[in-house]
Structures are given as structure tokens and as C-alpha cells.
PDB file with SEQRES, HELIX, SHEET and CRYST1 records, atoms N, CA, C and O in Angstrom:
SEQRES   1 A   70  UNK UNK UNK UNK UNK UNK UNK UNK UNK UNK UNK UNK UNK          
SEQRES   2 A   70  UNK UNK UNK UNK UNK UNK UNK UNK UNK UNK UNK UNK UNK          
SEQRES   3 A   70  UNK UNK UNK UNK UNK UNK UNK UNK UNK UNK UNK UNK UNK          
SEQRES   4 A   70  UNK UNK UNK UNK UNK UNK UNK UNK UNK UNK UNK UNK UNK          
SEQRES   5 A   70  UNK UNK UNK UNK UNK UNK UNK UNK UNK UNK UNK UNK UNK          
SEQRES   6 A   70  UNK UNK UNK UNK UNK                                          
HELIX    1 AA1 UNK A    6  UNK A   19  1                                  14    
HELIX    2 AA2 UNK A   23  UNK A   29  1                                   7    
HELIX    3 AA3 UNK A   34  UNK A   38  1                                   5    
HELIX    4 AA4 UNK A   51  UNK A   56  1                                   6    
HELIX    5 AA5 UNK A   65  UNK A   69  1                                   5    
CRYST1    1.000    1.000    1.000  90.00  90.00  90.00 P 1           1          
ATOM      1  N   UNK A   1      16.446  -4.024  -1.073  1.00  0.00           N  
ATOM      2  CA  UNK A   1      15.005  -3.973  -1.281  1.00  0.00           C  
ATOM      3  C   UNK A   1      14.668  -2.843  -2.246  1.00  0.00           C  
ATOM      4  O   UNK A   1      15.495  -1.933  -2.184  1.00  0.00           O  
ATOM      5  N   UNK A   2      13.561  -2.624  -3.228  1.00  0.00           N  
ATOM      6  CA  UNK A   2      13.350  -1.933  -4.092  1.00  0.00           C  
ATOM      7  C   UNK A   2      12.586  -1.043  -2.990  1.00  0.00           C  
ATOM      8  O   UNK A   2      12.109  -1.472  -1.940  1.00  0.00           O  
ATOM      9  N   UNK A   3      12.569   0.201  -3.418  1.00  0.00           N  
ATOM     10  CA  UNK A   3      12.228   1.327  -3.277  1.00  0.00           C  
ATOM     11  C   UNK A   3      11.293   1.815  -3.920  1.00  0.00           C  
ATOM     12  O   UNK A   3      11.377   1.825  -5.148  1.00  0.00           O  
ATOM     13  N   UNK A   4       9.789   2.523  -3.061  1.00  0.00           N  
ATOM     14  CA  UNK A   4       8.063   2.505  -3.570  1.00  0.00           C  
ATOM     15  C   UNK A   4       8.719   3.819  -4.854  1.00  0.00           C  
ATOM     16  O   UNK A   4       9.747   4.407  -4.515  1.00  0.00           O  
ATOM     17  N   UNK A   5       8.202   4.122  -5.980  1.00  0.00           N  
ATOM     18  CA  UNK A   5       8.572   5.362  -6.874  1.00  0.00           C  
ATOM     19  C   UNK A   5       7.540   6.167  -6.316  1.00  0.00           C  
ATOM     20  O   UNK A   5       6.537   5.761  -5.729  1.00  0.00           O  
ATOM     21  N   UNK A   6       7.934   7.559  -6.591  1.00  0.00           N  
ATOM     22  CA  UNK A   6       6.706   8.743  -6.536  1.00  0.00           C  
ATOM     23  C   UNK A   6       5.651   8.021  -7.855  1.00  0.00           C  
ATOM     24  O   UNK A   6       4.527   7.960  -7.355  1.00  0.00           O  
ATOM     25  N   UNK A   7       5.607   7.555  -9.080  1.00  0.00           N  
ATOM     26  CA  UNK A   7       5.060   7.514  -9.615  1.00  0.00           C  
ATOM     27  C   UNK A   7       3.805   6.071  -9.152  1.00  0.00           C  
ATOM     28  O   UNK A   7       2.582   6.164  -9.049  1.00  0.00           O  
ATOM     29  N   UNK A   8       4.856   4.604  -8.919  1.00  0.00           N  
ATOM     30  CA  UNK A   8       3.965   4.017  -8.324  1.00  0.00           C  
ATOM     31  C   UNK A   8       2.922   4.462  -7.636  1.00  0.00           C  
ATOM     32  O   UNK A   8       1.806   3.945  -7.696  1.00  0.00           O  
ATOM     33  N   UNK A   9       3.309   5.741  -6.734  1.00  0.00           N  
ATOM     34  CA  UNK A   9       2.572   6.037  -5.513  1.00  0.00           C  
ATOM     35  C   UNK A   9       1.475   6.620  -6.411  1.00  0.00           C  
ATOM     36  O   UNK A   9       0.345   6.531  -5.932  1.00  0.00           O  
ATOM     37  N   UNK A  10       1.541   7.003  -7.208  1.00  0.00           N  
ATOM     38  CA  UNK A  10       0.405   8.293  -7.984  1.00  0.00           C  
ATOM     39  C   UNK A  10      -0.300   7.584  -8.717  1.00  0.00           C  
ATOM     40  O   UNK A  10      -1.456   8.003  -8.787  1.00  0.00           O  
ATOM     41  N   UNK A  11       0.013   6.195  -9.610  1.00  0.00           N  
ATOM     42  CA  UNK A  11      -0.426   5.269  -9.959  1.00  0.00           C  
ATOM     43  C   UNK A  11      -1.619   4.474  -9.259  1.00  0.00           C  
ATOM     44  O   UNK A  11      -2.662   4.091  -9.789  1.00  0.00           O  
ATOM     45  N   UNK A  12      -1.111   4.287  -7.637  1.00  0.00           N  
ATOM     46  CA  UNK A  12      -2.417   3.505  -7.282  1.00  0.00           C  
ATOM     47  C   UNK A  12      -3.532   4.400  -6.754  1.00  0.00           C  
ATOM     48  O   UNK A  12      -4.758   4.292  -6.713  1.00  0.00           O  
ATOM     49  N   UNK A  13      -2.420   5.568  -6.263  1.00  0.00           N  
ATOM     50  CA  UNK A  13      -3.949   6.853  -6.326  1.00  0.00           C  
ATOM     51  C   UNK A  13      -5.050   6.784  -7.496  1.00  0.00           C  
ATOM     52  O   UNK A  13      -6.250   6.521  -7.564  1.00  0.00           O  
ATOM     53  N   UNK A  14      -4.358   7.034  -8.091  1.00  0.00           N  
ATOM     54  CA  UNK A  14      -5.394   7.182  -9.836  1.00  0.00           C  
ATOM     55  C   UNK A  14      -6.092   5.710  -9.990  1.00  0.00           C  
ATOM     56  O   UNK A  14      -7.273   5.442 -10.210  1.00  0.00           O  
ATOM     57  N   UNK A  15      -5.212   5.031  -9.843  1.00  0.00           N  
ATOM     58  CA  UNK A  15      -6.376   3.281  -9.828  1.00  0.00           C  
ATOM     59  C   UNK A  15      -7.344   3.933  -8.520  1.00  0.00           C  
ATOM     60  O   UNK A  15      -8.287   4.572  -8.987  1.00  0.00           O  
ATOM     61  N   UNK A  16      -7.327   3.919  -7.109  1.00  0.00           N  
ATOM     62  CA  UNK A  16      -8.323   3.988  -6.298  1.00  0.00           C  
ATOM     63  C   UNK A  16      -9.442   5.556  -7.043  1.00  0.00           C  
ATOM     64  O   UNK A  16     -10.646   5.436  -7.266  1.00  0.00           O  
ATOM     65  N   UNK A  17      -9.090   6.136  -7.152  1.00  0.00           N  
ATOM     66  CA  UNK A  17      -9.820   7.151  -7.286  1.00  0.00           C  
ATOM     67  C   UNK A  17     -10.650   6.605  -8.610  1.00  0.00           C  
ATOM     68  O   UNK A  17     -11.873   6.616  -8.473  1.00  0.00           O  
ATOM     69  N   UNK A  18     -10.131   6.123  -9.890  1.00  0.00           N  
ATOM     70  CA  UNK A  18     -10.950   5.285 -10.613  1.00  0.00           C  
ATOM     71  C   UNK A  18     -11.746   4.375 -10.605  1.00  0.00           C  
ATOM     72  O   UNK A  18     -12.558   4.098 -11.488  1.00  0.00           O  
ATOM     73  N   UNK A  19     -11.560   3.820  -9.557  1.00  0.00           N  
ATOM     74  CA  UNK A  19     -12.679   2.877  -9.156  1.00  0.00           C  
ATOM     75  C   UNK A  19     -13.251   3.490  -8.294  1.00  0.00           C  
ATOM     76  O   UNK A  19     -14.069   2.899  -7.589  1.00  0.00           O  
ATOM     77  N   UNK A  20     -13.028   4.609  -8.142  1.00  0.00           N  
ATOM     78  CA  UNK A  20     -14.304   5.254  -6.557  1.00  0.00           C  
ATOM     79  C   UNK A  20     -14.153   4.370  -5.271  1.00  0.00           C  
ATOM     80  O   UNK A  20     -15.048   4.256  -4.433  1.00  0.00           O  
ATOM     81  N   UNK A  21     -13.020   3.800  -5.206  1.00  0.00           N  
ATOM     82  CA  UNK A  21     -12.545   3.450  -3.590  1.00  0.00           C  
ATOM     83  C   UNK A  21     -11.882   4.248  -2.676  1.00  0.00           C  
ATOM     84  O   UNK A  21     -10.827   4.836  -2.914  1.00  0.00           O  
ATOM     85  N   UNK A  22     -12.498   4.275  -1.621  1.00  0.00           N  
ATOM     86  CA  UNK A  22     -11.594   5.351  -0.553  1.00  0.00           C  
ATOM     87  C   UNK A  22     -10.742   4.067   0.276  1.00  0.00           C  
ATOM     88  O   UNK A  22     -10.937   2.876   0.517  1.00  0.00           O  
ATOM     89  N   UNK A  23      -9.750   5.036   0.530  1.00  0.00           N  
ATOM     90  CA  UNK A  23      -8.841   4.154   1.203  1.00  0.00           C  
ATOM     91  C   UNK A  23      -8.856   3.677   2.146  1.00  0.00           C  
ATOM     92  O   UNK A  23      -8.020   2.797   2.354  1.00  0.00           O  
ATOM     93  N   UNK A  24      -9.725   3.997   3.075  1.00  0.00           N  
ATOM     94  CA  UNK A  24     -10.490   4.071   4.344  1.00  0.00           C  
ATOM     95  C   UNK A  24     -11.270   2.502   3.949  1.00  0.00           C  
ATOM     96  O   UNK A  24     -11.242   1.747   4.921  1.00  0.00           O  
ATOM     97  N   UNK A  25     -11.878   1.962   2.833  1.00  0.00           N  
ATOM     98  CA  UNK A  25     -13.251   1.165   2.453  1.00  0.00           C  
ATOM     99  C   UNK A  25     -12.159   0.513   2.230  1.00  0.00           C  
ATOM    100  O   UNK A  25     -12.269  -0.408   3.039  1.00  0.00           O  
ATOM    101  N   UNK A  26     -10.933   0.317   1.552  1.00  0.00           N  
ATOM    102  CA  UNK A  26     -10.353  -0.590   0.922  1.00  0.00           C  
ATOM    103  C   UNK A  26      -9.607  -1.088   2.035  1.00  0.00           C  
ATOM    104  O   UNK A  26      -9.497  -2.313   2.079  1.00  0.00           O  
ATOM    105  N   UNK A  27      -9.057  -0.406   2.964  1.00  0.00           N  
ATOM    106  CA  UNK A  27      -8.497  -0.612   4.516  1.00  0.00           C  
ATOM    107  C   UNK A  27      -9.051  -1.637   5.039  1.00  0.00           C  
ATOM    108  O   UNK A  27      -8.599  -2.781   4.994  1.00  0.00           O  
ATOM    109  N   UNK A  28     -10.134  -1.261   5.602  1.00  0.00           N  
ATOM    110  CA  UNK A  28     -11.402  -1.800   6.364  1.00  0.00           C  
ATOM    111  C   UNK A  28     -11.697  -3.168   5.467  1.00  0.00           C  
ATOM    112  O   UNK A  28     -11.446  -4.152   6.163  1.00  0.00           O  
ATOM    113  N   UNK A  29     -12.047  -3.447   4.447  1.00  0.00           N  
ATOM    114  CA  UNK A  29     -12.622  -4.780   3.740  1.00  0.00           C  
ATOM    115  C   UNK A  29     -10.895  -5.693   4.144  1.00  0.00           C  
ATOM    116  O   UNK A  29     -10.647  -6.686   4.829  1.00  0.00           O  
ATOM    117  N   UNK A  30     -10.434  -5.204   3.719  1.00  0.00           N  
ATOM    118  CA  UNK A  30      -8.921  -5.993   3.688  1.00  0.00           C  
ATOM    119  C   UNK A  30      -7.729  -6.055   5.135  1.00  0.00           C  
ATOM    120  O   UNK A  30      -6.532  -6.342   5.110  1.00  0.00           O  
ATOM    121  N   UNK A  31      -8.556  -5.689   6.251  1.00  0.00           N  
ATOM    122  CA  UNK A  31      -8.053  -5.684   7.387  1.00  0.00           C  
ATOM    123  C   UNK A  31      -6.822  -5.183   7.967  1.00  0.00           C  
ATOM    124  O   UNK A  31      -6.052  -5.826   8.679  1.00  0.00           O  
ATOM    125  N   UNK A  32      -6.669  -3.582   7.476  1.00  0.00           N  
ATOM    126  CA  UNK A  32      -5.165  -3.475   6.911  1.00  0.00           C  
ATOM    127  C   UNK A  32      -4.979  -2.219   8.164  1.00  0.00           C  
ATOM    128  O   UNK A  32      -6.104  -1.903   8.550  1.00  0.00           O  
ATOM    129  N   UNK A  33      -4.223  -1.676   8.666  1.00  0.00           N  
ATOM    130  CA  UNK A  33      -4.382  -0.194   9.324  1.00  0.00           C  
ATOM    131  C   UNK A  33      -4.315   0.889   7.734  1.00  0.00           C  
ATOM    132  O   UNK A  33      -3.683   0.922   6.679  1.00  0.00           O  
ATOM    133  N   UNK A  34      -5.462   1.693   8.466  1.00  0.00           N  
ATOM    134  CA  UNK A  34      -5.401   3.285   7.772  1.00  0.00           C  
ATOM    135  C   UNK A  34      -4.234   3.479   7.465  1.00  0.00           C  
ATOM    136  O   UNK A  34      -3.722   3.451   6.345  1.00  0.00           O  
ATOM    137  N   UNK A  35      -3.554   3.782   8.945  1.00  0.00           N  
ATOM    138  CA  UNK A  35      -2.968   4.654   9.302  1.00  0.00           C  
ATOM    139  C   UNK A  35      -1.389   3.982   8.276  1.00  0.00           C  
ATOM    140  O   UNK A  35      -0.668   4.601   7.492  1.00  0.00           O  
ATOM    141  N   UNK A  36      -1.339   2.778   8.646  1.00  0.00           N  
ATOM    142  CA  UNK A  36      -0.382   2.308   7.785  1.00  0.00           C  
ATOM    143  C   UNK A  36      -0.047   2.505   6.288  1.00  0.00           C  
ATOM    144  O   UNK A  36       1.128   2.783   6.048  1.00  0.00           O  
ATOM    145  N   UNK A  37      -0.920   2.400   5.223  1.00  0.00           N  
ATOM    146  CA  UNK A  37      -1.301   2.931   4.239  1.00  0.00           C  
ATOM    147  C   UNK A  37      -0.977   4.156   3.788  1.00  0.00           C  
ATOM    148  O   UNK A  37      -0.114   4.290   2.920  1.00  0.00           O  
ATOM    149  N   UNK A  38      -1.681   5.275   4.366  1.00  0.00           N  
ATOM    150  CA  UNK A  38      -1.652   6.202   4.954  1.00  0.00           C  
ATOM    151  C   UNK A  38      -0.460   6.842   4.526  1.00  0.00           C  
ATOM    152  O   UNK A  38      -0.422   7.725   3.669  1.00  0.00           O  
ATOM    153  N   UNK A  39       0.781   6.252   5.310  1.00  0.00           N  
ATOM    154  CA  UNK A  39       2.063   6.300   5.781  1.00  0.00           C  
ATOM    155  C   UNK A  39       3.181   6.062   4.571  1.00  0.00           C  
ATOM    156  O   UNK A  39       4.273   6.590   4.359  1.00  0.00           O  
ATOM    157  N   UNK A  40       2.440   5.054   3.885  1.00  0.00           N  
ATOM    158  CA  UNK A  40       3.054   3.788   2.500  1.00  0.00           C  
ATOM    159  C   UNK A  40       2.729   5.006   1.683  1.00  0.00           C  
ATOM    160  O   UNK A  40       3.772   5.558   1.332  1.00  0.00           O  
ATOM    161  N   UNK A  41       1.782   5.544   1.310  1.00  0.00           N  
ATOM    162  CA  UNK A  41       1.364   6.698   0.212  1.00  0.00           C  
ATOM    163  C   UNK A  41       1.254   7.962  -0.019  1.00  0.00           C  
ATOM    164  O   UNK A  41       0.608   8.708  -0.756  1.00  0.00           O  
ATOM    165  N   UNK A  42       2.470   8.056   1.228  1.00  0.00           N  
ATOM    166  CA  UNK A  42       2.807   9.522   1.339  1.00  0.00           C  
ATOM    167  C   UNK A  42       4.344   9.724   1.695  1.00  0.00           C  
ATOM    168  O   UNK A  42       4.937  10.766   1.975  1.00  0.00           O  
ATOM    169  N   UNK A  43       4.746   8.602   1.615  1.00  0.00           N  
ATOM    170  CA  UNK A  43       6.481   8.499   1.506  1.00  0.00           C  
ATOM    171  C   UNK A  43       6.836   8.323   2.525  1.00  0.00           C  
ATOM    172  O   UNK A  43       7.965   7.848   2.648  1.00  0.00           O  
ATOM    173  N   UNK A  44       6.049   8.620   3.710  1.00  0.00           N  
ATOM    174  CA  UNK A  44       6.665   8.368   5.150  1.00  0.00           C  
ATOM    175  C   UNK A  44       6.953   7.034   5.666  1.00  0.00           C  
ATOM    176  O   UNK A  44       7.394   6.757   6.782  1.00  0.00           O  
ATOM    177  N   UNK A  45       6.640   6.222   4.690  1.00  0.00           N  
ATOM    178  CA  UNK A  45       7.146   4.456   5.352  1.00  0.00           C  
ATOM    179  C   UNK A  45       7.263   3.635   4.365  1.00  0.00           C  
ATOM    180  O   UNK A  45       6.240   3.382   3.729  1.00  0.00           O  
ATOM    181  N   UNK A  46       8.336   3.101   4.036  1.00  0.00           N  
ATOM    182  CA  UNK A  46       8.968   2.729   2.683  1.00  0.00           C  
ATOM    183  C   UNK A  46       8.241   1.300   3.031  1.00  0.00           C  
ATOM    184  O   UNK A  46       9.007   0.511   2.477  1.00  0.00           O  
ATOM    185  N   UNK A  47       7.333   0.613   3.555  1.00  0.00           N  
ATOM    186  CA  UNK A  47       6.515  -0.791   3.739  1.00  0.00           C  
ATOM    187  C   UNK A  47       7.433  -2.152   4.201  1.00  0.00           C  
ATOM    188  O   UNK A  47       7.094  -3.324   4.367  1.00  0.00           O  
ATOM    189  N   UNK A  48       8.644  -1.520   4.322  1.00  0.00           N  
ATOM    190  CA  UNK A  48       9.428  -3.023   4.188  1.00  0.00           C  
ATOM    191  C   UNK A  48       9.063  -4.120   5.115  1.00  0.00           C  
ATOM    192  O   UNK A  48       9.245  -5.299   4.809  1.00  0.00           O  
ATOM    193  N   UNK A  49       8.529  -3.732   6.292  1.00  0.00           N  
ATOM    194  CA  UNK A  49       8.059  -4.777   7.519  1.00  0.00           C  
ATOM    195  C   UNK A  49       7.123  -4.251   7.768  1.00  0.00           C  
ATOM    196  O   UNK A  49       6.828  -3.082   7.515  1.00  0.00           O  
ATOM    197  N   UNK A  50       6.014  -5.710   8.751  1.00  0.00           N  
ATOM    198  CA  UNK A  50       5.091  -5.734   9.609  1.00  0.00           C  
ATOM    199  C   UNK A  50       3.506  -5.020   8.647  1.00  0.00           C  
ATOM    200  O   UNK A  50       3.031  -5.560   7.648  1.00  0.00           O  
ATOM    201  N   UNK A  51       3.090  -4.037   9.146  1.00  0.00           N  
ATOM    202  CA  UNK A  51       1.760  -3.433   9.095  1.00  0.00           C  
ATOM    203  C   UNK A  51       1.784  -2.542   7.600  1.00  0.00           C  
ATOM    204  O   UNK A  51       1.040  -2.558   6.620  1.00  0.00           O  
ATOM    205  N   UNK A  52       3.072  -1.733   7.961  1.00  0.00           N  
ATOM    206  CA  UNK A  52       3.496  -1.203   6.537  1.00  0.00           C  
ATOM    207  C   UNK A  52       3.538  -2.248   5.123  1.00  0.00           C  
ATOM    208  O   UNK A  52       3.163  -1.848   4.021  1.00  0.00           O  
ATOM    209  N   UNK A  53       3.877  -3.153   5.284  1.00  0.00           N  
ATOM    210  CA  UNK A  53       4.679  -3.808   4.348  1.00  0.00           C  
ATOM    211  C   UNK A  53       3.011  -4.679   3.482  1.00  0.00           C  
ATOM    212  O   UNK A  53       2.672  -4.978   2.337  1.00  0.00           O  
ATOM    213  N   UNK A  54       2.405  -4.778   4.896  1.00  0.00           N  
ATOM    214  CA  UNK A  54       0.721  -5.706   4.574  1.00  0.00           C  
ATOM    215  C   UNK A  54       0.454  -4.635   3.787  1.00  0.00           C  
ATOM    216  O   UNK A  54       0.578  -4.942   2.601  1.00  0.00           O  
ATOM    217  N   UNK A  55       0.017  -3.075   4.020  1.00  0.00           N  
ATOM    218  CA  UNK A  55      -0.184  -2.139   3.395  1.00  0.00           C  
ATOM    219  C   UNK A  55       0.158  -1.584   1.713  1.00  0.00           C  
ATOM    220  O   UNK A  55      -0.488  -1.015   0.833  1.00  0.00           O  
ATOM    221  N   UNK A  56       1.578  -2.126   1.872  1.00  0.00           N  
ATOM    222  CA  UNK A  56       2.258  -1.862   0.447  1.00  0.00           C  
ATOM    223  C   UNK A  56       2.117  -3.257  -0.197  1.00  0.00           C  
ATOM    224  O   UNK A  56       2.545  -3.321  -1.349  1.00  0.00           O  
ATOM    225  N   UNK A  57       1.588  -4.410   0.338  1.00  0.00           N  
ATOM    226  CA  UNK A  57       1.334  -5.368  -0.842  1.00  0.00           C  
ATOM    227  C   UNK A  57      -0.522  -5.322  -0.931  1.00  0.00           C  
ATOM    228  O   UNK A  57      -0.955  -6.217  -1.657  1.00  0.00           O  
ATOM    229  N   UNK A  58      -1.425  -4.573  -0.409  1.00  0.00           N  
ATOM    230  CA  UNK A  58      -2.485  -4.584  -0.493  1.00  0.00           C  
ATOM    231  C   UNK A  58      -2.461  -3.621  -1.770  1.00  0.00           C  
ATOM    232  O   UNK A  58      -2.958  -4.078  -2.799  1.00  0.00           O  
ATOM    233  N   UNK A  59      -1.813  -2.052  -1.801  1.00  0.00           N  
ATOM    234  CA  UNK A  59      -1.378  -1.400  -2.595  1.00  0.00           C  
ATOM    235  C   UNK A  59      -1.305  -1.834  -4.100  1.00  0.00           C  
ATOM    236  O   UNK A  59      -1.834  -1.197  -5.011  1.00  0.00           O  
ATOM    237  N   UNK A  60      -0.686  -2.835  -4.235  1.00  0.00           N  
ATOM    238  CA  UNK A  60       0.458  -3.129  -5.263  1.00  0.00           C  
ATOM    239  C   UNK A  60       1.556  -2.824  -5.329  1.00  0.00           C  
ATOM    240  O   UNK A  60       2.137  -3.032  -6.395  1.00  0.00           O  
ATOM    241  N   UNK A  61       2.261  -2.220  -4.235  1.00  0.00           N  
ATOM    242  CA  UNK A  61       3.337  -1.771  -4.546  1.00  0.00           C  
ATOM    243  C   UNK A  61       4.435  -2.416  -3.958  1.00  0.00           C  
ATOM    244  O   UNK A  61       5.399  -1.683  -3.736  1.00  0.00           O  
ATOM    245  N   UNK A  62       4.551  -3.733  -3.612  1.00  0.00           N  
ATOM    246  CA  UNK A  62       4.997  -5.117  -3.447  1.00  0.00           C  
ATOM    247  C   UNK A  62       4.709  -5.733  -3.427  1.00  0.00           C  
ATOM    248  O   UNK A  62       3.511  -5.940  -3.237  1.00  0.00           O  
ATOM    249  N   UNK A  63       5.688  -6.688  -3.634  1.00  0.00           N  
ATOM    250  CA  UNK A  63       4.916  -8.065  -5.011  1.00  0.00           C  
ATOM    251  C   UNK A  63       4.511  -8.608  -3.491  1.00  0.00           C  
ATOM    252  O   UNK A  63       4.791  -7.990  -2.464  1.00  0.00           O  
ATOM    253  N   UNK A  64       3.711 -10.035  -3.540  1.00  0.00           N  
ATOM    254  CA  UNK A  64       2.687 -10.983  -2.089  1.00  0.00           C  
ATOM    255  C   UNK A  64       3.723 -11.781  -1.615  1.00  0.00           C  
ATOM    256  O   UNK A  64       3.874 -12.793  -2.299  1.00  0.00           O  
ATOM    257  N   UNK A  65       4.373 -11.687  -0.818  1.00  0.00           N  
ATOM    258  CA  UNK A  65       5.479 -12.669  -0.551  1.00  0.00           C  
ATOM    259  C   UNK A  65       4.895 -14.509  -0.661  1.00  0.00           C  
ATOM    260  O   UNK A  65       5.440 -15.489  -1.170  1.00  0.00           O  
ATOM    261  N   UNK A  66       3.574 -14.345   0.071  1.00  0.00           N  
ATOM    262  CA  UNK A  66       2.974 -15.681  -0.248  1.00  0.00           C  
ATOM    263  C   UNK A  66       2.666 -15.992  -1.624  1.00  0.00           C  
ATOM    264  O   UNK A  66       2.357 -17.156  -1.878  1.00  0.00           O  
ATOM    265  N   UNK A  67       2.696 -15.248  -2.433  1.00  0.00           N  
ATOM    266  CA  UNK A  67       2.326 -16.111  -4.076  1.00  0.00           C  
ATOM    267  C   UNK A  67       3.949 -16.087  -4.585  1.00  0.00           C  
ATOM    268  O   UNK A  67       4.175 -16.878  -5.501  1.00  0.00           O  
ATOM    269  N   UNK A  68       4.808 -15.493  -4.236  1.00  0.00           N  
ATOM    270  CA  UNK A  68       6.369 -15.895  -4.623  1.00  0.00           C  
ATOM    271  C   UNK A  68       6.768 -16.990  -3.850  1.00  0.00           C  
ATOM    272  O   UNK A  68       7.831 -17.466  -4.248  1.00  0.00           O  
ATOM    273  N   UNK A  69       6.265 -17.568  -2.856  1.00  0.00           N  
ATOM    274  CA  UNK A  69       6.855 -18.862  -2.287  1.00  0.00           C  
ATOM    275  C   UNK A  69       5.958 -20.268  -3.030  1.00  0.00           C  
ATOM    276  O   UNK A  69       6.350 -21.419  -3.228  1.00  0.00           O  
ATOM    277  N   UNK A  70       4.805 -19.702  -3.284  1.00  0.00           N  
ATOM    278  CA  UNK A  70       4.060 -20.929  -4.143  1.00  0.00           C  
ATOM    279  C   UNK A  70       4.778 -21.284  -5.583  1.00  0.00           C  
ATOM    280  O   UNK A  70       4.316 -22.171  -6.301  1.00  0.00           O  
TER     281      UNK A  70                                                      
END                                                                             
């Protein structure tokens, strides 16, 4: 499995902060845990499964498993 970069990670910071989204608003609209997120964008949970993983494809920082099976 590919591995999130420090830079990805700083990347979607700078996208959210450019659009004036808190992560908290983008969480919440997209039904995602905080806390998961959270976790994905601070190195502490590489997303590969479950809550994490919803988190790191809300991100961008894995590809949608459902649009690679279409």
C-alpha cells in the first residue's frame, strides 16, 4: 500500500485553509469522524482501513476505491 507523504499531508492543509474550510465543517457535511482525520493528518494513522481510510479518501489522499471498481 502507498504511504500518505509529509507533503501530501501539507498539501491538503493548504487546499482546506484556501478555501476557508475547517476540518471540523468538512467532517460533519461528509459524515466522516474528526477524530479520524484528525489522526490521517498528523501521521498517526496511515488510513489503510475502516474510519481512517473513509478519512484519507475524503482527504485526497487515496484514490475512492468505488470509482476504481467502476
Amino acid at each position: 500500500m502507498d504511504e500518505i507523504s509529509p507533503q501530501q499531508i501539507q498539501q491538503v492543509k493548504a487546499q482546506l485553509r484556501a478555501k476557508g474550510i475547517t476540518l471540523t465543517k468538512l467532517c460533519e457535511e461528509n459524515e466522516v469522524s474528526y477524530q479520524a482525520a484528525r489522526d490521517v493528518l498528523s501521521g498517526k494513522r496511515k488510513g489503510w482501513r475502516g474510519e481512517c481510510h473513509r478519512a484519507a479518501v475524503l482527504l485526497g489522499l487515496k484514490p475512492d476505491p468505488e470509482k476504481l471498481a467502476a
